[in-house]
PDB file of C-alpha atoms in Angstrom:
ATOM      1  CA  MET R 879       0.116  -0.020   0.016  1.00 35.00           C
ATOM      2  CA  SER R 880       1.125   3.536  -0.787  1.00 40.00           C
ATOM      3  CA  ASP R 881       0.232   7.067   0.049  1.00 44.00           C
ATOM      4  CA  PHE R 882      -2.364   8.342  -2.319  1.00 46.00           C
ATOM      5  CA  ILE R 883      -3.235  11.660  -0.588  1.00 47.00           C
ATOM      6  CA  PRO R 884      -0.015  12.431   1.271  1.00 41.00           C
ATOM      7  CA  ALA R 885       0.166  15.888   2.982  1.00 38.00           C
ATOM      8  CA  ARG R 886       3.891  16.024   1.977  1.00 38.00           C
ATOM      9  CA  SER R 887       5.933  13.622  -0.040  1.00 35.00           C
ATOM     10  CA  GLY R 888       8.365  11.499   1.704  1.00 36.00           C
ATOM     11  CA  PRO R 889       8.859  11.308   5.603  1.00 33.00           C
ATOM     12  CA  GLY R 890       6.005  13.832   6.248  1.00 33.00           C
ATOM     13  CA  SER R 891       3.228  11.644   4.722  1.00 36.00           C
ATOM     14  CA  PHE R 892       0.392  10.257   6.528  1.00 34.00           C
ATOM     15  CA  GLY R 893      -1.618   6.967   6.634  1.00 38.00           C
ATOM     16  CA  ASP R 894      -2.080   4.272   3.962  1.00 40.00           C
ATOM     17  CA  GLY R 895      -4.195   5.346   0.864  1.00 42.00           C
ATOM     18  CA  PRO R 896      -5.896   2.809  -1.444  1.00 43.00           C
ATOM     19  CA  ASP R 897      -3.986   0.772  -4.086  1.00 45.00           C
ATOM     20  CA  TYR R 898      -3.458   2.565  -7.179  1.00 47.00           C
ATOM     21  CA  LEU R 899      -2.037   1.655 -10.705  1.00 50.00           C
ATOM     22  CA  ALA R 900       1.677   1.874 -10.786  1.00 54.00           C
ATOM     23  CA  LEU R 901       3.219   4.969 -12.673  1.00 50.00           C
ATOM     24  CA  PRO R 902       4.607   4.041 -16.166  1.00 52.00           C
ATOM     25  CA  LYS R 903       8.439   3.809 -16.284  1.00 54.00           C
ATOM     26  CA  ASP R 904       9.023   2.925 -19.868  1.00 55.00           C
ATOM     27  CA  VAL R 905       7.974   4.372 -23.362  1.00 51.00           C
ATOM     28  CA  THR R 906       6.273   2.128 -25.697  1.00 56.00           C
ATOM     29  CA  VAL R 907       6.823   2.206 -29.377  1.00 57.00           C
ATOM     30  CA  PHE R 908       3.986   1.125 -31.725  1.00 57.00           C
ATOM     31  CA  VAL R 909       4.795  -1.540 -34.001  1.00 62.00           C
ATOM     32  CA  PRO R 910       1.809  -2.894 -36.429  1.00 59.00           C
ATOM     33  CA  PRO R 911       1.016  -6.344 -35.965  1.00 62.00           C
ATOM     34  CA  ASP R 912       2.749  -8.721 -38.268  1.00 62.00           C
ATOM     35  CA  LEU R 913      -0.075 -10.532 -40.470  1.00 55.00           C
ATOM     36  CA  THR R 914       2.515 -12.145 -43.080  1.00 55.00           C
ATOM     37  CA  ASP R 915       2.686 -15.563 -41.275  1.00 63.00           C
ATOM     38  CA  ASP R 916      -0.808 -16.301 -40.584  1.00 64.00           C
ATOM     39  CA  PRO R 917      -3.562 -16.586 -43.279  1.00 67.00           C
ATOM     40  CA  LEU R 918      -6.314 -16.185 -40.621  1.00 64.00           C
ATOM     41  CA  LEU R 919      -4.691 -12.781 -39.496  1.00 63.00           C
ATOM     42  CA  ARG R 920      -4.437 -11.494 -43.092  1.00 67.00           C
ATOM     43  CA  ARG R 921      -8.120 -11.847 -43.278  1.00 74.00           C
ATOM     44  CA  ILE R 922      -9.484 -10.816 -39.911  1.00 74.00           C
ATOM     45  CA  GLY R 923      -6.965  -7.895 -39.412  1.00 78.00           C
ATOM     46  CA  PRO R 924      -8.073  -5.541 -42.038  1.00 82.00           C
ATOM     47  CA  ALA R 925     -11.713  -6.361 -41.064  1.00 86.00           C
ATOM     48  CA  TRP R 926     -11.019  -5.244 -37.587  1.00 89.00           C
ATOM     49  CA  LEU R 927      -9.177  -2.229 -38.574  1.00 89.00           C
ATOM     50  CA  GLY R 928     -11.909  -1.144 -40.797  1.00 91.00           C
ATOM     51  CA  ARG R 929     -14.544  -1.741 -38.177  1.00 91.00           C
ATOM     52  CA  ILE R 930     -12.688   0.250 -35.432  1.00 93.00           C
ATOM     53  CA  GLY R 931     -11.693   2.988 -37.936  1.00 93.00           C
ATOM     54  CA  ASP R 932     -15.230   3.380 -38.946  1.00 93.00           C
ATOM     55  CA  ALA R 933     -16.636   3.508 -35.471  1.00 93.00           C
ATOM     56  CA  LEU R 934     -13.954   6.230 -34.466  1.00 94.00           C
ATOM     57  CA  ALA R 935     -14.894   8.254 -37.670  1.00 93.00           C
ATOM     58  CA  ALA R 936     -18.569   8.067 -36.824  1.00 92.00           C
ATOM     59  CA  TYR R 937     -18.320   9.412 -33.345  1.00 91.00           C
ATOM     60  CA  ARG R 938     -19.751  12.743 -32.557  1.00 87.00           C
ATOM     61  CA  ASP R 939     -18.868  14.586 -29.151  1.00 80.00           C
ATOM     62  CA  ASP R 940     -22.485  15.190 -28.330  1.00 75.00           C
ATOM     63  CA  GLU R 941     -23.620  11.409 -28.459  1.00 77.00           C
ATOM     64  CA  PRO R 942     -23.086   8.590 -25.878  1.00 72.00           C
ATOM     65  CA  ALA R 943     -19.929   6.464 -26.119  1.00 72.00           C
ATOM     66  CA  ARG R 944     -20.030   3.758 -28.800  1.00 77.00           C
ATOM     67  CA  GLY R 945     -19.069   0.183 -27.967  1.00 88.00           C
ATOM     68  CA  ILE R 946     -17.815  -2.724 -29.720  1.00 92.00           C
ATOM     69  CA  ASP R 947     -18.174  -6.053 -27.880  1.00 92.00           C
ATOM     70  CA  LEU R 948     -15.055  -8.466 -27.666  1.00 91.00           C
ATOM     71  CA  ALA R 949     -16.311 -11.073 -25.737  1.00 83.00           C
ATOM     72  CA  GLY R 950     -16.694 -13.818 -28.524  1.00 83.00           C
ATOM     73  CA  LEU R 951     -13.219 -13.183 -29.869  1.00 85.00           C
ATOM     74  CA  SER R 952     -11.076 -16.056 -31.198  1.00 85.00           C
ATOM     75  CA  ALA R 953      -7.629 -16.499 -29.853  1.00 84.00           C
ATOM     76  CA  ALA R 954      -6.279 -15.156 -33.019  1.00 81.00           C
ATOM     77  CA  GLU R 955      -8.394 -12.046 -33.075  1.00 85.00           C
ATOM     78  CA  ARG R 956      -7.468 -11.389 -29.507  1.00 87.00           C
ATOM     79  CA  ARG R 957      -3.855 -11.678 -30.174  1.00 84.00           C
ATOM     80  CA  PHE R 958      -4.287  -9.173 -33.058  1.00 85.00           C
ATOM     81  CA  LEU R 959      -6.179  -6.634 -31.081  1.00 89.00           C
ATOM     82  CA  ASP R 960      -3.975  -7.055 -28.118  1.00 89.00           C
ATOM     83  CA  GLU R 961      -0.940  -6.030 -30.357  1.00 85.00           C
ATOM     84  CA  LEU R 962      -2.697  -3.531 -32.509  1.00 87.00           C
ATOM     85  CA  LEU R 963      -4.196  -1.396 -29.541  1.00 91.00           C
ATOM     86  CA  GLY R 964      -1.426  -1.372 -27.035  1.00 90.00           C
ATOM     87  CA  HIS R 965      -1.635   0.952 -24.004  1.00 91.00           C
ATOM     88  CA  GLY R 966      -2.251   4.552 -24.155  1.00 93.00           C
ATOM     89  CA  GLU R 967      -1.688   7.414 -21.488  1.00 92.00           C
ATOM     90  CA  VAL R 968      -4.734   6.742 -19.269  1.00 95.00           C
ATOM     91  CA  SER R 969      -5.641   3.529 -17.051  1.00 96.00           C
ATOM     92  CA  ALA R 970      -8.306   3.216 -14.496  1.00 97.00           C
ATOM     93  CA  LEU R 971      -9.594   0.885 -11.899  1.00 96.00           C
ATOM     94  CA  VAL R 972     -13.332   0.870 -10.949  1.00 95.00           C
ATOM     95  CA  LEU R 973     -13.909  -1.049  -7.546  1.00 93.00           C
ATOM     96  CA  GLY R 974     -17.246  -2.959  -6.737  1.00 88.00           C
ATOM     97  CA  ASP R 975     -19.042  -5.706  -8.111  1.00 83.00           C
ATOM     98  CA  PRO R 976     -17.804  -6.204 -10.845  1.00 86.00           C
ATOM     99  CA  ALA R 977     -14.558  -4.761 -10.481  1.00 91.00           C
ATOM    100  CA  ILE R 978     -13.585  -3.058 -13.931  1.00 94.00           C
ATOM    101  CA  ARG R 979     -10.265  -2.271 -15.510  1.00 95.00           C
ATOM    102  CA  ILE R 980     -10.113   0.288 -18.134  1.00 96.00           C
ATOM    103  CA  GLU R 981      -7.119   1.157 -20.510  1.00 96.00           C
ATOM    104  CA  GLU R 982      -6.857   3.891 -23.147  1.00 96.00           C
ATOM    105  CA  THR R 983      -5.439   2.211 -26.331  1.00 96.00           C
ATOM    106  CA  ILE R 984      -2.757   4.033 -28.332  1.00 94.00           C
ATOM    107  CA  PHE R 985      -5.474   5.470 -30.419  1.00 95.00           C
ATOM    108  CA  THR R 986      -6.639   8.126 -28.042  1.00 95.00           C
ATOM    109  CA  GLY R 987     -10.345   8.065 -27.130  1.00 95.00           C
ATOM    110  CA  LEU R 988     -10.530   4.321 -27.943  1.00 96.00           C
ATOM    111  CA  TRP R 989     -10.770   2.440 -24.590  1.00 97.00           C
ATOM    112  CA  ARG R 990     -10.398  -1.365 -23.671  1.00 96.00           C
ATOM    113  CA  VAL R 991     -13.015  -2.009 -20.802  1.00 95.00           C
ATOM    114  CA  ARG R 992     -12.646  -5.410 -18.968  1.00 93.00           C
ATOM    115  CA  CYS R 993     -14.844  -6.502 -16.088  1.00 90.00           C
ATOM    116  CA  GLU R 994     -14.637  -9.453 -13.867  1.00 80.00           C
ATOM    117  CA  ALA R 995     -17.617 -11.902 -13.507  1.00 75.00           C
ATOM    118  CA  GLY R 996     -19.639 -10.643 -10.513  1.00 65.00           C
ATOM    119  CA  ALA R 997     -22.677 -12.040  -8.529  1.00 61.00           C
ATOM    120  CA  ASP R 998     -25.178 -11.067 -11.250  1.00 68.00           C
ATOM    121  CA  VAL R 999     -22.962 -10.217 -14.196  1.00 65.00           C
ATOM    122  CA  PRO R1000     -20.727 -12.252 -16.624  1.00 66.00           C
ATOM    123  CA  ALA R1001     -17.275 -11.131 -17.361  1.00 80.00           C
ATOM    124  CA  CYS R1002     -16.961  -8.572 -20.042  1.00 88.00           C
ATOM    125  CA  ASP R1003     -14.433  -7.324 -22.644  1.00 91.00           C
ATOM    126  CA  ARG R1004     -15.272  -4.533 -24.986  1.00 93.00           C
ATOM    127  CA  LEU R1005     -13.962  -1.439 -26.837  1.00 95.00           C
ATOM    128  CA  GLU R1006     -15.560   2.109 -26.113  1.00 96.00           C
ATOM    129  CA  ILE R1007     -15.092   5.251 -27.829  1.00 95.00           C
ATOM    130  CA  GLY R1008     -15.571   8.459 -26.198  1.00 93.00           C
ATOM    131  CA  PRO R1009     -14.057  10.907 -23.995  1.00 93.00           C
ATOM    132  CA  ILE R1010     -13.911   8.442 -20.993  1.00 94.00           C
ATOM    133  CA  PRO R1011     -15.885   5.316 -20.657  1.00 93.00           C
ATOM    134  CA  ALA R1012     -19.478   5.913 -19.219  1.00 91.00           C
ATOM    135  CA  ILE R1013     -19.174   3.222 -16.554  1.00 91.00           C
ATOM    136  CA  LEU R1014     -16.353   5.066 -14.800  1.00 93.00           C
ATOM    137  CA  THR R1015     -18.426   8.446 -14.235  1.00 93.00           C
ATOM    138  CA  ALA R1016     -21.402   6.331 -13.586  1.00 93.00           C
ATOM    139  CA  ARG R1017     -19.864   4.243 -10.845  1.00 93.00           C
ATOM    140  CA  ALA R1018     -18.324   7.317  -9.121  1.00 95.00           C
ATOM    141  CA  ALA R1019     -21.745   9.218  -9.163  1.00 93.00           C
ATOM    142  CA  ALA R1020     -23.581   6.195  -7.765  1.00 93.00           C
ATOM    143  CA  ALA R1021     -21.273   5.780  -4.912  1.00 92.00           C
ATOM    144  CA  ALA R1022     -21.417   9.504  -3.856  1.00 90.00           C
ATOM    145  CA  GLY R1023     -23.953  10.568  -1.200  1.00 84.00           C
ATOM    146  CA  MET R1024     -24.269  12.126   2.304  1.00 75.00           C
ATOM    147  CA  LEU R1025     -20.839  12.316   4.189  1.00 81.00           C
ATOM    148  CA  ASP R1026     -20.365  11.011   7.670  1.00 75.00           C
ATOM    149  CA  LEU R1027     -18.996  14.338   8.999  1.00 75.00           C
ATOM    150  CA  PRO R1028     -17.041  14.389  12.128  1.00 68.00           C
ATOM    151  CA  ASP R1029     -18.401  16.292  15.118  1.00 70.00           C
ATOM    152  CA  ALA R1030     -17.078  19.924  14.717  1.00 67.00           C
ATOM    153  CA  ALA R1031     -17.080  20.092  18.534  1.00 67.00           C
ATOM    154  CA  SER R1032     -14.522  17.381  18.779  1.00 77.00           C
ATOM    155  CA  LEU R1033     -11.908  18.385  16.079  1.00 83.00           C
ATOM    156  CA  PRO R1034      -8.440  17.773  16.808  1.00 84.00           C
ATOM    157  CA  GLU R1035      -6.373  20.661  18.166  1.00 84.00           C
ATOM    158  CA  LEU R1036      -4.404  21.277  14.883  1.00 88.00           C
ATOM    159  CA  VAL R1037      -7.371  21.050  12.542  1.00 91.00           C
ATOM    160  CA  VAL R1038      -7.989  24.460  11.425  1.00 90.00           C
ATOM    161  CA  ASN R1039      -8.528  25.053   7.825  1.00 92.00           C
ATOM    162  CA  ALA R1040      -9.915  21.760   6.513  1.00 93.00           C
ATOM    163  CA  PRO R1041     -13.422  22.227   7.836  1.00 92.00           C
ATOM    164  CA  HIS R1042     -13.689  25.443   5.796  1.00 92.00           C
ATOM    165  CA  ILE R1043     -12.364  23.749   2.735  1.00 95.00           C
ATOM    166  CA  LEU R1044     -14.852  20.972   3.364  1.00 94.00           C
ATOM    167  CA  ALA R1045     -17.660  23.565   3.658  1.00 93.00           C
ATOM    168  CA  GLU R1046     -16.701  25.150   0.375  1.00 95.00           C
ATOM    169  CA  LEU R1047     -16.506  21.797  -1.335  1.00 96.00           C
ATOM    170  CA  ILE R1048     -19.992  20.830  -0.149  1.00 94.00           C
ATOM    171  CA  ALA R1049     -21.295  24.394  -1.509  1.00 95.00           C
ATOM    172  CA  ARG R1050     -19.469  23.779  -4.866  1.00 96.00           C
ATOM    173  CA  SER R1051     -20.675  20.146  -5.070  1.00 96.00           C
ATOM    174  CA  ALA R1052     -24.342  21.472  -4.842  1.00 94.00           C
ATOM    175  CA  ALA R1053     -23.889  24.213  -7.426  1.00 96.00           C
ATOM    176  CA  PHE R1054     -22.286  21.586  -9.843  1.00 96.00           C
ATOM    177  CA  ALA R1055     -25.366  19.446  -9.470  1.00 93.00           C
ATOM    178  CA  ALA R1056     -27.668  22.355 -10.175  1.00 95.00           C
ATOM    179  CA  THR R1057     -25.740  24.253 -13.074  1.00 96.00           C
ATOM    180  CA  GLY R1058     -22.742  22.030 -14.024  1.00 95.00           C
ATOM    181  CA  ALA R1059     -20.140  24.800 -13.057  1.00 96.00           C
ATOM    182  CA  GLY R1060     -16.912  23.037 -12.101  1.00 96.00           C
ATOM    183  CA  HIS R1061     -14.338  24.302  -9.492  1.00 97.00           C
ATOM    184  CA  MET R1062     -10.823  23.470  -8.367  1.00 97.00           C
ATOM    185  CA  ILE R1063      -9.147  23.934  -5.241  1.00 97.00           C
ATOM    186  CA  ASN R1064      -5.372  23.953  -4.967  1.00 96.00           C
ATOM    187  CA  LEU R1065      -4.386  22.885  -1.509  1.00 95.00           C
ATOM    188  CA  ASP R1066      -0.857  23.929  -2.254  1.00 93.00           C
ATOM    189  CA  LEU R1067      -2.012  27.511  -1.881  1.00 93.00           C
ATOM    190  CA  VAL R1068      -3.766  26.896   1.438  1.00 91.00           C
ATOM    191  CA  PRO R1069      -2.165  26.515   4.817  1.00 91.00           C
ATOM    192  CA  MET R1070      -2.716  22.952   5.703  1.00 90.00           C
ATOM    193  CA  ALA R1071      -1.151  20.934   8.347  1.00 90.00           C
ATOM    194  CA  ASN R1072      -0.780  17.390   8.100  1.00 91.00           C
ATOM    195  CA  GLU R1073      -3.676  16.956  10.559  1.00 92.00           C
ATOM    196  CA  ASP R1074      -5.815  19.114   8.202  1.00 93.00           C
ATOM    197  CA  LEU R1075      -5.274  16.958   5.357  1.00 93.00           C
ATOM    198  CA  ALA R1076      -5.641  13.679   7.274  1.00 91.00           C
ATOM    199  CA  TRP R1077      -9.032  15.008   8.501  1.00 91.00           C
ATOM    200  CA  LEU R1078     -10.074  16.019   5.167  1.00 93.00           C
ATOM    201  CA  VAL R1079      -9.345  12.789   3.755  1.00 92.00           C
ATOM    202  CA  GLY R1080     -11.389  11.106   6.420  1.00 91.00           C
ATOM    203  CA  ALA R1081     -14.322  13.407   5.909  1.00 92.00           C
ATOM    204  CA  LEU R1082     -14.482  13.035   2.026  1.00 94.00           C
ATOM    205  CA  GLY R1083     -13.877   9.140   2.130  1.00 92.00           C
ATOM    206  CA  GLU R1084     -12.712   7.204  -0.879  1.00 93.00           C
ATOM    207  CA  GLY R1085     -14.879   6.533  -3.901  1.00 95.00           C
ATOM    208  CA  PRO R1086     -14.542   3.479  -6.132  1.00 95.00           C
ATOM    209  CA  VAL R1087     -12.723   5.185  -9.190  1.00 97.00           C
ATOM    210  CA  VAL R1088      -8.831   5.434  -9.360  1.00 96.00           C
ATOM    211  CA  VAL R1089      -7.388   6.863 -12.612  1.00 97.00           C
ATOM    212  CA  LEU R1090      -3.789   7.256 -13.671  1.00 95.00           C
ATOM    213  CA  SER R1091      -3.042   9.616 -16.492  1.00 92.00           C
ATOM    214  CA  SER R1092       0.655  10.194 -17.870  1.00 87.00           C
ATOM    215  CA  GLY R1093      -0.450  12.600 -20.658  1.00 70.00           C
ATOM    216  CA  TYR R1094       0.645  15.856 -18.897  1.00 65.00           C
ATOM    217  CA  GLY R1095       3.143  14.413 -16.409  1.00 72.00           C
ATOM    218  CA  ALA R1096       2.024  11.699 -13.907  1.00 90.00           C
ATOM    219  CA  CYS R1097      -1.341  12.367 -12.545  1.00 94.00           C
ATOM    220  CA  ARG R1098      -3.494  10.146 -10.016  1.00 95.00           C
ATOM    221  CA  ILE R1099      -7.199  10.882  -9.528  1.00 97.00           C
ATOM    222  CA  ARG R1100      -9.381   9.515  -6.932  1.00 97.00           C
ATOM    223  CA  SER R1101     -13.210   9.753  -6.532  1.00 97.00           C
ATOM    224  CA  THR R1102     -14.621  10.650  -3.153  1.00 96.00           C
ATOM    225  CA  ARG R1103     -17.914  10.176  -1.445  1.00 95.00           C
ATOM    226  CA  LEU R1104     -18.924  13.781  -2.122  1.00 96.00           C
ATOM    227  CA  THR R1105     -20.781  14.181  -5.518  1.00 95.00           C
ATOM    228  CA  ALA R1106     -18.508  15.118  -8.492  1.00 96.00           C
ATOM    229  CA  THR R1107     -15.501  15.596  -6.122  1.00 97.00           C
ATOM    230  CA  TRP R1108     -12.082  14.269  -6.894  1.00 98.00           C
ATOM    231  CA  TRP R1109      -8.608  14.252  -5.557  1.00 96.00           C
ATOM    232  CA  VAL R1110      -6.237  15.129  -8.482  1.00 96.00           C
ATOM    233  CA  GLN R1111      -2.396  14.909  -7.836  1.00 95.00           C
ATOM    234  CA  TYR R1112       0.504  15.438 -10.130  1.00 94.00           C
ATOM    235  CA  PHE R1113       3.825  13.719  -9.384  1.00 92.00           C
ATOM    236  CA  ASN R1114       7.361  14.410 -10.753  1.00 88.00           C
ATOM    237  CA  ALA R1115       9.760  12.068 -12.240  1.00 81.00           C
ATOM    238  CA  SER R1116      10.898  10.842  -8.869  1.00 82.00           C
ATOM    239  CA  ASP R1117       7.299  10.116  -7.825  1.00 83.00           C
ATOM    240  CA  ALA R1118       7.226  13.166  -5.474  1.00 88.00           C
ATOM    241  CA  LEU R1119       4.007  15.023  -4.968  1.00 90.00           C
ATOM    242  CA  ILE R1120       4.071  18.579  -6.826  1.00 92.00           C
ATOM    243  CA  LEU R1121       0.564  19.517  -7.145  1.00 93.00           C
ATOM    244  CA  ASN R1122      -2.356  18.420  -4.731  1.00 95.00           C
ATOM    245  CA  SER R1123      -5.828  19.651  -5.652  1.00 96.00           C
ATOM    246  CA  LEU R1124      -9.526  18.860  -5.268  1.00 98.00           C
ATOM    247  CA  GLU R1125     -11.914  19.402  -8.575  1.00 98.00           C
ATOM    248  CA  ILE R1126     -15.565  19.423  -8.629  1.00 97.00           C
ATOM    249  CA  ALA R1127     -16.254  17.925 -12.214  1.00 97.00           C
ATOM    250  CA  ALA R1128     -18.138  14.978 -13.638  1.00 95.00           C
ATOM    251  CA  ILE R1129     -14.570  13.668 -14.272  1.00 95.00           C
ATOM    252  CA  PRO R1130     -11.285  15.753 -14.313  1.00 96.00           C
ATOM    253  CA  ALA R1131     -10.549  16.858 -17.867  1.00 93.00           C
ATOM    254  CA  VAL R1132      -7.094  15.581 -17.660  1.00 92.00           C
ATOM    255  CA  ALA R1133      -8.497  11.970 -17.799  1.00 93.00           C
ATOM    256  CA  CYS R1134     -10.567  12.758 -20.824  1.00 93.00           C
ATOM    257  CA  ALA R1135      -9.826  12.420 -24.728  1.00 93.00           C
ATOM    258  CA  ALA R1136     -10.912  15.429 -26.920  1.00 92.00           C
ATOM    259  CA  ALA R1137     -13.072  15.242 -29.816  1.00 91.00           C
ATOM    260  CA  ASP R1138     -10.348  16.285 -32.048  1.00 93.00           C
ATOM    261  CA  ASP R1139      -8.097  13.539 -30.635  1.00 94.00           C
ATOM    262  CA  ILE R1140     -10.803  10.871 -31.520  1.00 94.00           C
ATOM    263  CA  ALA R1141     -10.889  12.302 -35.124  1.00 94.00           C
ATOM    264  CA  GLU R1142      -7.139  11.871 -35.220  1.00 96.00           C
ATOM    265  CA  SER R1143      -7.326   8.407 -33.869  1.00 96.00           C
ATOM    266  CA  ALA R1144      -9.647   7.446 -36.859  1.00 95.00           C
ATOM    267  CA  LEU R1145      -7.149   8.890 -39.279  1.00 95.00           C
ATOM    268  CA  ARG R1146      -4.183   6.991 -37.592  1.00 93.00           C
ATOM    269  CA  ILE R1147      -5.962   3.579 -37.532  1.00 92.00           C
ATOM    270  CA  ARG R1148      -6.727   3.973 -41.313  1.00 91.00           C
ATOM    271  CA  ALA R1149      -3.141   4.729 -41.949  1.00 89.00           C
ATOM    272  CA  VAL R1150      -2.435   1.569 -40.257  1.00 86.00           C
ATOM    273  CA  ALA R1151      -5.007  -0.420 -42.336  1.00 85.00           C
ATOM    274  CA  ALA R1152      -3.172   1.055 -45.265  1.00 84.00           C
ATOM    275  CA  LEU R1153       0.025  -0.721 -44.487  1.00 78.00           C
ATOM    276  CA  TYR R1154      -1.783  -4.189 -45.284  1.00 71.00           C
ATOM    277  CA  PRO R1155      -2.577  -5.405 -48.897  1.00 66.00           C
TER     278      PRO R1155
END
């Protein structure tokens, strides 16, 4: 277990946070799958490239995410898609029943969504096209609710600013629900003792969604139990915390693909398709 929301990096940090996805250490170079030695792949490869390319090109940013079910893939098709899609800059873990792992592919806005078999649901494997898979924001929203707030009369002695931050977050969360207006609080600009941060972590609680983005530096995002409220933290190359913030949003923008990126992905995958006869 590693600190997820530390007050300070290094010896000054407090407590154990939830498990999170490890920060990437290597750079992945895309190599198109080799179809030359397998007649089956020569047949199915272009078909899959065309299907995915058409779905990316058809996406519009004012519509729900498009999905492609991969549950019935043959071993050859699964191998081909695993090689083709690779690993992009964003990955996520959604806790619950079923637990869901999400990875952006090397084609921005094209996501691989895998869920474990749960009590009432089968295992799943699918592609989804859109800014972020819908299940991620749905699970975060469903888990939010009333906070179990500590008694203000029994605050620890050194907890001074955290209750004021929490009051602002509650007001901003309500405003977001009514108007869609987002907000961000940079905790590095507020005098906050370790005790303040520990109290705030306990008051907000931990939601079921953990996101890791490496698109603009290493960024870890965690949902809380307060509606549309997320911890957003940036780390440097040494994994030291350099920005600690709370964001009011359906999902922080750093985790999302833009419409222009999705359109570019459609062009890229069609360029890959052009490599095959």
